[in-house]
PDB file of C-alpha atoms in Angstrom:
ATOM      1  CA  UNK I   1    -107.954 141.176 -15.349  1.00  0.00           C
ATOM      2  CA  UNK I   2    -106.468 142.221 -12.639  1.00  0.00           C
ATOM      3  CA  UNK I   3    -106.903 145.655 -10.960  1.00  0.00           C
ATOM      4  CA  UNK I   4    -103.432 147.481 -10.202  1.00  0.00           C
ATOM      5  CA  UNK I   5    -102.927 149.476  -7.144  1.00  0.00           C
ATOM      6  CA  UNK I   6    -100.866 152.474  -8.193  1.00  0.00           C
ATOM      7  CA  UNK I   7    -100.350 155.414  -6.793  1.00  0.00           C
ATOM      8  CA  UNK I   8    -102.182 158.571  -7.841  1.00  0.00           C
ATOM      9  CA  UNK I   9     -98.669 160.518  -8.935  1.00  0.00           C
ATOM     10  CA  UNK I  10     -97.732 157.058 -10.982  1.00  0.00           C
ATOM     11  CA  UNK I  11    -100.696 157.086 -13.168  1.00  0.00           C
ATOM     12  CA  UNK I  12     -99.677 158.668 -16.026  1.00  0.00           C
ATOM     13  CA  UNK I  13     -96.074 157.926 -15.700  1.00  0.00           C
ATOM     14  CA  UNK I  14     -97.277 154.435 -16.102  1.00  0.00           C
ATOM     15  CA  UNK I  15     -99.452 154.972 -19.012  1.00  0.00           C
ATOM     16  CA  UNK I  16     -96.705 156.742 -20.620  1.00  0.00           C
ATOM     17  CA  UNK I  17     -94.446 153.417 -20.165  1.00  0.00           C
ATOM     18  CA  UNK I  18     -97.150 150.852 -21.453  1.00  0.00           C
ATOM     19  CA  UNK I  19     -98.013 153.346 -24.793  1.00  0.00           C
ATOM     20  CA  UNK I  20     -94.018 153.099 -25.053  1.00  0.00           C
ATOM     21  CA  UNK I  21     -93.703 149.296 -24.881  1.00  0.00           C
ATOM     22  CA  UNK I  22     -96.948 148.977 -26.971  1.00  0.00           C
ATOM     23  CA  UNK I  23     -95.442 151.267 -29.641  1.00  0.00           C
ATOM     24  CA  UNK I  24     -92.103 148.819 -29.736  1.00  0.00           C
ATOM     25  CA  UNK I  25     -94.643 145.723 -29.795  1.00  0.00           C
ATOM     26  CA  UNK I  26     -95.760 147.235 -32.865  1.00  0.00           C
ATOM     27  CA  UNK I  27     -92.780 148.021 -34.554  1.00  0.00           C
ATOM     28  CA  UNK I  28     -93.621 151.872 -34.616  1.00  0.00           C
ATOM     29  CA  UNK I  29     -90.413 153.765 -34.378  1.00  0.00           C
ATOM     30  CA  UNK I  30     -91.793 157.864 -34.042  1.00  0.00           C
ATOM     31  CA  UNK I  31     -90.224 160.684 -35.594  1.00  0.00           C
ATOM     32  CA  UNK I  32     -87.306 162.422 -33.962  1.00  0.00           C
ATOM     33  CA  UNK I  33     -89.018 165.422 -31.914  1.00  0.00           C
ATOM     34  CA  UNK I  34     -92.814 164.633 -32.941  1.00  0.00           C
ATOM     35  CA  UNK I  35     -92.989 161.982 -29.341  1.00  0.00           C
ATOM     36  CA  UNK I  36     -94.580 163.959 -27.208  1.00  0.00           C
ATOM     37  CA  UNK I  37     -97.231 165.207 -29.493  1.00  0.00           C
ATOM     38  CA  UNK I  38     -97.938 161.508 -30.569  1.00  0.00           C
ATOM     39  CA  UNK I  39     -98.044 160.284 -27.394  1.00  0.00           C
ATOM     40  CA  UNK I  40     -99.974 162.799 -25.659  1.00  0.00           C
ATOM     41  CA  UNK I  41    -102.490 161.583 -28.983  1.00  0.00           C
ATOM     42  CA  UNK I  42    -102.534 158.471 -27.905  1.00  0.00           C
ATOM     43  CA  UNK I  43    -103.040 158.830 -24.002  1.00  0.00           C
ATOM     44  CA  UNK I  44    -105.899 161.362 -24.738  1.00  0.00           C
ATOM     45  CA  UNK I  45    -108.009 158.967 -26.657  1.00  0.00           C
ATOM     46  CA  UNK I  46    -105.941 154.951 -26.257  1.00  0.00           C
ATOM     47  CA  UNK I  47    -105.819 155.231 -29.932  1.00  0.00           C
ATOM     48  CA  UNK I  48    -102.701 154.027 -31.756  1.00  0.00           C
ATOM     49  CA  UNK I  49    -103.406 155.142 -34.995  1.00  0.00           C
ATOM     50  CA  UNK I  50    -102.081 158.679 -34.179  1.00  0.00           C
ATOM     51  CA  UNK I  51     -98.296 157.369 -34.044  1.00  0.00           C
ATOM     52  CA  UNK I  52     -99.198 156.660 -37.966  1.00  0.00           C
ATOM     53  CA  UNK I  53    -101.724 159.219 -39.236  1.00  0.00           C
ATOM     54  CA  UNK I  54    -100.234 162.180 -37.722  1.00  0.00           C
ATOM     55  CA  UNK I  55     -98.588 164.909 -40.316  1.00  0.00           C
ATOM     56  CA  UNK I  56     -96.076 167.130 -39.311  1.00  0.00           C
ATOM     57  CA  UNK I  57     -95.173 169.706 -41.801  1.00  0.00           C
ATOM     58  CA  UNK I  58     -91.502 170.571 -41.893  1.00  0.00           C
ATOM     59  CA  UNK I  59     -90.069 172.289 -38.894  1.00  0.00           C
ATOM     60  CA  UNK I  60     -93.362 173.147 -37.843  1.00  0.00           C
ATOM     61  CA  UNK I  61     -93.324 171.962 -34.179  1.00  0.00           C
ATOM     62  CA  UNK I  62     -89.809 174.019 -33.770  1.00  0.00           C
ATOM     63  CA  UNK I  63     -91.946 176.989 -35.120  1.00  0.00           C
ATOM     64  CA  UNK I  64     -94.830 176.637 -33.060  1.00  0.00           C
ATOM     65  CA  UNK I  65     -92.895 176.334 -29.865  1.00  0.00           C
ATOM     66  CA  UNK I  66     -91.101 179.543 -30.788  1.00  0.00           C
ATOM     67  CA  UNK I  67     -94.081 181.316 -31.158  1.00  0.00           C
ATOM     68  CA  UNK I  68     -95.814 180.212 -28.308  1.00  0.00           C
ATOM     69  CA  UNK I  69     -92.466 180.938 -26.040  1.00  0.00           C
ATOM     70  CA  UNK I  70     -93.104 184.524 -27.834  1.00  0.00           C
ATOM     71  CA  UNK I  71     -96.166 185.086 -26.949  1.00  0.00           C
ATOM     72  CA  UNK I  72     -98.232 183.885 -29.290  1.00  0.00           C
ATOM     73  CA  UNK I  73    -101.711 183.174 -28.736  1.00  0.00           C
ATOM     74  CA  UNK I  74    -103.967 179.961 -29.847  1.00  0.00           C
ATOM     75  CA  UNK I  75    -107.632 180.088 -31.487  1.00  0.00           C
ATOM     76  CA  UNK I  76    -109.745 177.042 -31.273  1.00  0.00           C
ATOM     77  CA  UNK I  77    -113.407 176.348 -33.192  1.00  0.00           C
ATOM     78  CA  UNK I  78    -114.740 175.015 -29.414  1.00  0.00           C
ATOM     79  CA  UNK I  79    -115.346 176.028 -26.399  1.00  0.00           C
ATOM     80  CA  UNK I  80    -114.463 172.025 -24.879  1.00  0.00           C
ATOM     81  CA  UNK I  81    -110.704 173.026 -26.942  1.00  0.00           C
ATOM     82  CA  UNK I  82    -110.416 176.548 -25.139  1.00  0.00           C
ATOM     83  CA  UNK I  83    -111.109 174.485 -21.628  1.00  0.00           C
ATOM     84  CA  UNK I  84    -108.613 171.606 -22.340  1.00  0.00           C
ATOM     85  CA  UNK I  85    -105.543 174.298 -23.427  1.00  0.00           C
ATOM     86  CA  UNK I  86    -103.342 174.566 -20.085  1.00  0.00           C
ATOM     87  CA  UNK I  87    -104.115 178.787 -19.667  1.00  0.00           C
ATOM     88  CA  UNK I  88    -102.071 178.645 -17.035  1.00  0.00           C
ATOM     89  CA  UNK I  89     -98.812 177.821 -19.075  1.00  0.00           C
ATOM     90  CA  UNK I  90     -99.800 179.663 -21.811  1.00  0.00           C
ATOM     91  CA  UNK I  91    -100.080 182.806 -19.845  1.00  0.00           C
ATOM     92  CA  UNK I  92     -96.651 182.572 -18.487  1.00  0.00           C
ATOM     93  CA  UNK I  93     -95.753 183.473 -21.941  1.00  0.00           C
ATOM     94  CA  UNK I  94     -98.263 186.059 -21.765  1.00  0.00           C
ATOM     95  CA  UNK I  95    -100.581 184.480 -24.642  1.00  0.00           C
ATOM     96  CA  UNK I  96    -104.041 183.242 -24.211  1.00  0.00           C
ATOM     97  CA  UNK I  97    -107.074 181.302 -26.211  1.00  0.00           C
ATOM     98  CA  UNK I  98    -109.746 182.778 -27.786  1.00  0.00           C
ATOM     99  CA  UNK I  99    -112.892 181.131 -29.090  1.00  0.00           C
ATOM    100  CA  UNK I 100    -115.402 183.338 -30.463  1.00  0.00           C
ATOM    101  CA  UNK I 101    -118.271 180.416 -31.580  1.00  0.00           C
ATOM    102  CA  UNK I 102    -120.727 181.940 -29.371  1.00  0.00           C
ATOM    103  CA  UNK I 103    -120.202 185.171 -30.072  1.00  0.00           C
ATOM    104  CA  UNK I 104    -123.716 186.859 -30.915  1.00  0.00           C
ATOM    105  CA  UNK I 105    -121.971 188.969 -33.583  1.00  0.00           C
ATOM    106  CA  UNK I 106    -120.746 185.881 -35.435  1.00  0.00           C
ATOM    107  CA  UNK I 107    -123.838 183.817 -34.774  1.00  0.00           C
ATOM    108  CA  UNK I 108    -125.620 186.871 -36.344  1.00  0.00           C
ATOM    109  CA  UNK I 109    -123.042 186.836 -39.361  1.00  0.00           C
ATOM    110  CA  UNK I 110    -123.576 183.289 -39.758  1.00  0.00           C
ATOM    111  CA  UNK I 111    -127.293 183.684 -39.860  1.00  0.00           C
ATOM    112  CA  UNK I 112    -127.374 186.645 -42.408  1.00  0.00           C
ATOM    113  CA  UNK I 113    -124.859 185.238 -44.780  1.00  0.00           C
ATOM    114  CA  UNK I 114    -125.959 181.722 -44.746  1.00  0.00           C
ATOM    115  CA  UNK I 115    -122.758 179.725 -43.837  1.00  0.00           C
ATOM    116  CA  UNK I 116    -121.316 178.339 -40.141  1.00  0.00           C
ATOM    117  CA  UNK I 117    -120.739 180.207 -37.377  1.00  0.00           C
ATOM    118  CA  UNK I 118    -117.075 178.011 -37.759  1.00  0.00           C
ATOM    119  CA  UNK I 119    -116.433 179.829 -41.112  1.00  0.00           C
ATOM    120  CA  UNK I 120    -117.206 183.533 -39.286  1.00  0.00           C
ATOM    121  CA  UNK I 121    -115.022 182.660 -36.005  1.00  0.00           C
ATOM    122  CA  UNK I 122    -112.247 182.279 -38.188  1.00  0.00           C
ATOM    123  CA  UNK I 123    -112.916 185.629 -40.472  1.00  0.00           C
ATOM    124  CA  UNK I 124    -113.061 187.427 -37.090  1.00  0.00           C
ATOM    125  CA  UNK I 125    -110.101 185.571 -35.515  1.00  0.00           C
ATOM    126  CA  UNK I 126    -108.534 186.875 -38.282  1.00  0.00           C
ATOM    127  CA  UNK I 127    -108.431 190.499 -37.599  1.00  0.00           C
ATOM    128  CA  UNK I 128    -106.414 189.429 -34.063  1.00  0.00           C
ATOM    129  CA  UNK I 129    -102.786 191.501 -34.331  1.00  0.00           C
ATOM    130  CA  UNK I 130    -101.126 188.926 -32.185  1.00  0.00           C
ATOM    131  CA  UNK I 131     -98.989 185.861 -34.019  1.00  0.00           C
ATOM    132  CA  UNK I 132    -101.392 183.278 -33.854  1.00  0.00           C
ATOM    133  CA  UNK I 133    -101.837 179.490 -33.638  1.00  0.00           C
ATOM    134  CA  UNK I 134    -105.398 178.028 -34.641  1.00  0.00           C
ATOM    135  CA  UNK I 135    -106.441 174.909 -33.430  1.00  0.00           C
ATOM    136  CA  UNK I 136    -109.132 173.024 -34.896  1.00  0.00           C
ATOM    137  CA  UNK I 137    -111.156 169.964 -33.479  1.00  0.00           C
ATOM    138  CA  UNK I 138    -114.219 169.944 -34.769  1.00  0.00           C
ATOM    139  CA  UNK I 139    -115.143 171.879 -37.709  1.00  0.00           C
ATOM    140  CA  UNK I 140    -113.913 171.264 -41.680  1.00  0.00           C
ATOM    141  CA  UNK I 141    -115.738 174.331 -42.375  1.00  0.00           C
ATOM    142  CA  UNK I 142    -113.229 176.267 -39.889  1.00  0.00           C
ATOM    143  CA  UNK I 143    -110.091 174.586 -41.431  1.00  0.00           C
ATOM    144  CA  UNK I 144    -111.355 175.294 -45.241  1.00  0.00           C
ATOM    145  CA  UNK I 145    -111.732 179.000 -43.862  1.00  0.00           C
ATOM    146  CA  UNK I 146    -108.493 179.191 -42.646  1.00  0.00           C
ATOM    147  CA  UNK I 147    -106.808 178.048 -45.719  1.00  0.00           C
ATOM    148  CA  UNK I 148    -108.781 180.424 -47.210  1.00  0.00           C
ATOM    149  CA  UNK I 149    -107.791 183.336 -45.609  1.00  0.00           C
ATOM    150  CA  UNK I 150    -103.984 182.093 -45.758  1.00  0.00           C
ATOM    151  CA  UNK I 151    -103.787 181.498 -49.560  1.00  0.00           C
ATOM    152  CA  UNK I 152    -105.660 185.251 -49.450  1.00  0.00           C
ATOM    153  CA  UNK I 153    -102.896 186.510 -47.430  1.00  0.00           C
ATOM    154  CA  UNK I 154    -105.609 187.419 -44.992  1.00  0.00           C
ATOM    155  CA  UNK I 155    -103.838 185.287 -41.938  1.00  0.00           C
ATOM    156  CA  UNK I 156     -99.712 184.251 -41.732  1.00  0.00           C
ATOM    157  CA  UNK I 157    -100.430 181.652 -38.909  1.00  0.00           C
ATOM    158  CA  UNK I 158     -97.419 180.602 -36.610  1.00  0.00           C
ATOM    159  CA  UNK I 159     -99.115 176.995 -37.196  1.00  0.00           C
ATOM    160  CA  UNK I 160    -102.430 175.351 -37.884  1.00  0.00           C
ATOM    161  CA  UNK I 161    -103.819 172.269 -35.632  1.00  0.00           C
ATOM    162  CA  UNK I 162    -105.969 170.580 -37.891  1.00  0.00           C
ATOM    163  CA  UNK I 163    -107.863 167.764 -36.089  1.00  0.00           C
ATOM    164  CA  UNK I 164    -111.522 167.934 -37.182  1.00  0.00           C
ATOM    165  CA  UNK I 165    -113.366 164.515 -36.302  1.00  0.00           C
ATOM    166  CA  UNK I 166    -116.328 163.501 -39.024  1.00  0.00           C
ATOM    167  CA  UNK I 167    -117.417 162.360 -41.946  1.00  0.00           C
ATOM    168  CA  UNK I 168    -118.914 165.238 -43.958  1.00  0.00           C
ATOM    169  CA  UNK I 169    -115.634 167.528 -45.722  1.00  0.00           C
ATOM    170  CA  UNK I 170    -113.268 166.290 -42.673  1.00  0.00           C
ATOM    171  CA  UNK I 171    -110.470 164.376 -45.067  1.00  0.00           C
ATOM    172  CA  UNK I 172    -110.986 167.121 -47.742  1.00  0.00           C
ATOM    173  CA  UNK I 173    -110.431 169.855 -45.066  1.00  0.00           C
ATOM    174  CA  UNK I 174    -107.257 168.725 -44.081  1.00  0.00           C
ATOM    175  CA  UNK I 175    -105.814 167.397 -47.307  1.00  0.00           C
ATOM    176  CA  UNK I 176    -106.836 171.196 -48.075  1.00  0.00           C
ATOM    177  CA  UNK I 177    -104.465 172.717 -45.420  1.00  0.00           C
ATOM    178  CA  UNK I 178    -101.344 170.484 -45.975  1.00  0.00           C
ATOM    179  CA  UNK I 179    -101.755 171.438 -49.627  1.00  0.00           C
ATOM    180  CA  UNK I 180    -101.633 175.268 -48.727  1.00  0.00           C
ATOM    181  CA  UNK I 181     -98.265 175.558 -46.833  1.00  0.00           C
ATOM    182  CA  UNK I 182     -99.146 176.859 -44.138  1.00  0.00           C
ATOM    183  CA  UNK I 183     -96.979 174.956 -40.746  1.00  0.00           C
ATOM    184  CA  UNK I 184     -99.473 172.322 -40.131  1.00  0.00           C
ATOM    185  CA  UNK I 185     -99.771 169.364 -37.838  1.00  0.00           C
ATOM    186  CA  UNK I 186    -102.388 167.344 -39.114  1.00  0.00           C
ATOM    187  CA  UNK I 187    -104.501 163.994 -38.040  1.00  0.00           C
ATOM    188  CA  UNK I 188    -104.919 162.833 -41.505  1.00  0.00           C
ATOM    189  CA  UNK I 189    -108.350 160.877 -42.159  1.00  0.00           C
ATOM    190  CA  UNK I 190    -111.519 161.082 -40.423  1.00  0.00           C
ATOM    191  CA  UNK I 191    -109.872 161.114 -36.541  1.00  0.00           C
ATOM    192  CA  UNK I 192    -109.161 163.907 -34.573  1.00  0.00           C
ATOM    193  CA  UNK I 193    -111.583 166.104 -31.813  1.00  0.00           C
ATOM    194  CA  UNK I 194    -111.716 169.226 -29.846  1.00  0.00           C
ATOM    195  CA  UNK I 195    -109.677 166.849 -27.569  1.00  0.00           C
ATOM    196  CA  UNK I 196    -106.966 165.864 -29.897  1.00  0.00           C
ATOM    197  CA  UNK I 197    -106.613 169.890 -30.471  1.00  0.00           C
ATOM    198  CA  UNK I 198    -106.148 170.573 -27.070  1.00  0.00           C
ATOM    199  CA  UNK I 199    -103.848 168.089 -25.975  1.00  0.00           C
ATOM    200  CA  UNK I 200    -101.729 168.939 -28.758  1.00  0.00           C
ATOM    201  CA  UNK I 201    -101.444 172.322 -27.911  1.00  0.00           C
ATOM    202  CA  UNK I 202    -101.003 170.992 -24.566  1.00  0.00           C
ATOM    203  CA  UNK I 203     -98.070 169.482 -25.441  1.00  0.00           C
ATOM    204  CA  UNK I 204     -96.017 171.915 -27.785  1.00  0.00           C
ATOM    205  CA  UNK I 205     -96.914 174.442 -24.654  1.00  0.00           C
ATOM    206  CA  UNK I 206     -95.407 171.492 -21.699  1.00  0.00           C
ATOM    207  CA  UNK I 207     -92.434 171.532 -24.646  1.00  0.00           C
ATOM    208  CA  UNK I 208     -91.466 174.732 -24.366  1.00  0.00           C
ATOM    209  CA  UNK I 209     -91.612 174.867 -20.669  1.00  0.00           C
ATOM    210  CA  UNK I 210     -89.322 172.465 -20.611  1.00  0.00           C
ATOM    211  CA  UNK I 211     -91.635 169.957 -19.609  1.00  0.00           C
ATOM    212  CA  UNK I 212     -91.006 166.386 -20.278  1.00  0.00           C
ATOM    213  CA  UNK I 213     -93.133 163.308 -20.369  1.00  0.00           C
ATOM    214  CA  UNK I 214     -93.742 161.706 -16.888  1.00  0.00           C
TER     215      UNK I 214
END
């Protein structure tokens, strides 16, 4: 095969355009308003199964970009999430990320209590008095906590990011959360990543900045 010269600045333009023409090869028309998001899927990990297994609750993206233009601020369940999130835009709305995973107090509350450190992030993200949007990649334990604490009435999230990648509780996590209410975009099935979180937060925050794919 051979190896195109292209410019540094034309690199992801480009891979934009051939995940646009391989979309139309397949017959995959998106939904109005969900393109970004999917795409941003699929140039994160080449995988073209997002543009089909992705779940967008009803008005949920509109909701999320709200909040996030309010202020709102995003909890993941990894560290590898928090560093993918774009701080930088996010603060010019004046939220941030937290991740609290390797907090000794939760790894301590874990320990004593016998369950994942995932499950007491999310009980002490919980107490935050900011709106919030969590973002999960990588744990079903954190995304059966959360819609936990929603159907308690513990947590009224702006939106949930449910990606967790796995075998073990993954599908049953997120069929969990859809089921709940809550605004959701989820990657149905056993796909997803700390990754696919953050380059979906990534790309409701380069949405409301008015950012548009290169």
């Amino acid at each position: 095969m051979e190896i195109k010269n292209i410019r540094p600045g034309d690199i992801e333009k480009k891979s934009f355009e051939i995940i646009a023409d391989e979309l139309k090869k397949r017959n995959i028309t998106l939904i109005p308003g969900t393109e970004p998001i999917v795409m941003r899927c699929i140039h994160t990990s080449a995988d073209f199964d997002y543009a089909e297994s992705l779940y967008f609750s009803d008005g949920v993206i509109d909701r999320a970009i709200e909040a996030l233009r309010s202020g709102a601020d995003i909890v993941t369940d990894t560290q590898m999430a928090m560093a993918g999130i774009s701080k930088k835009t996010l603060a010019r709305f004046g939220g941030q990320v937290h991740c609290f995973m390797a907090d000794e107090d939760v790894a301590e509350e874990a320990k004593r209590r016998g369950v994942t450190r995932a499950v007491v992030s999310m009980e002490k993200a919980s107490k935050l008095e900011k709106p919030l949007i969590f973002a999960i990649g990588n744990a079903p334990t954190a995304l059966i906590r959360t819609a936990e604490l929603y159907e308690q009435g513990k947590i009224r999230p702006e939106a949930v990011i449910g990606v967790p990648v796995g075998f073990v509780n993954v599908v049953a996590s997120k069929e969990k959360i859809m089921q709940t209410g809550v605004p959701c975009i989820v990657a149905r099935g056993r796909k997803g990543g700390s990754n696919i979180a953050a380059c979906i937060c990534n790309a409701l925050l380069y949405t409301a900045s008015g950012r548009k794919l290169t």
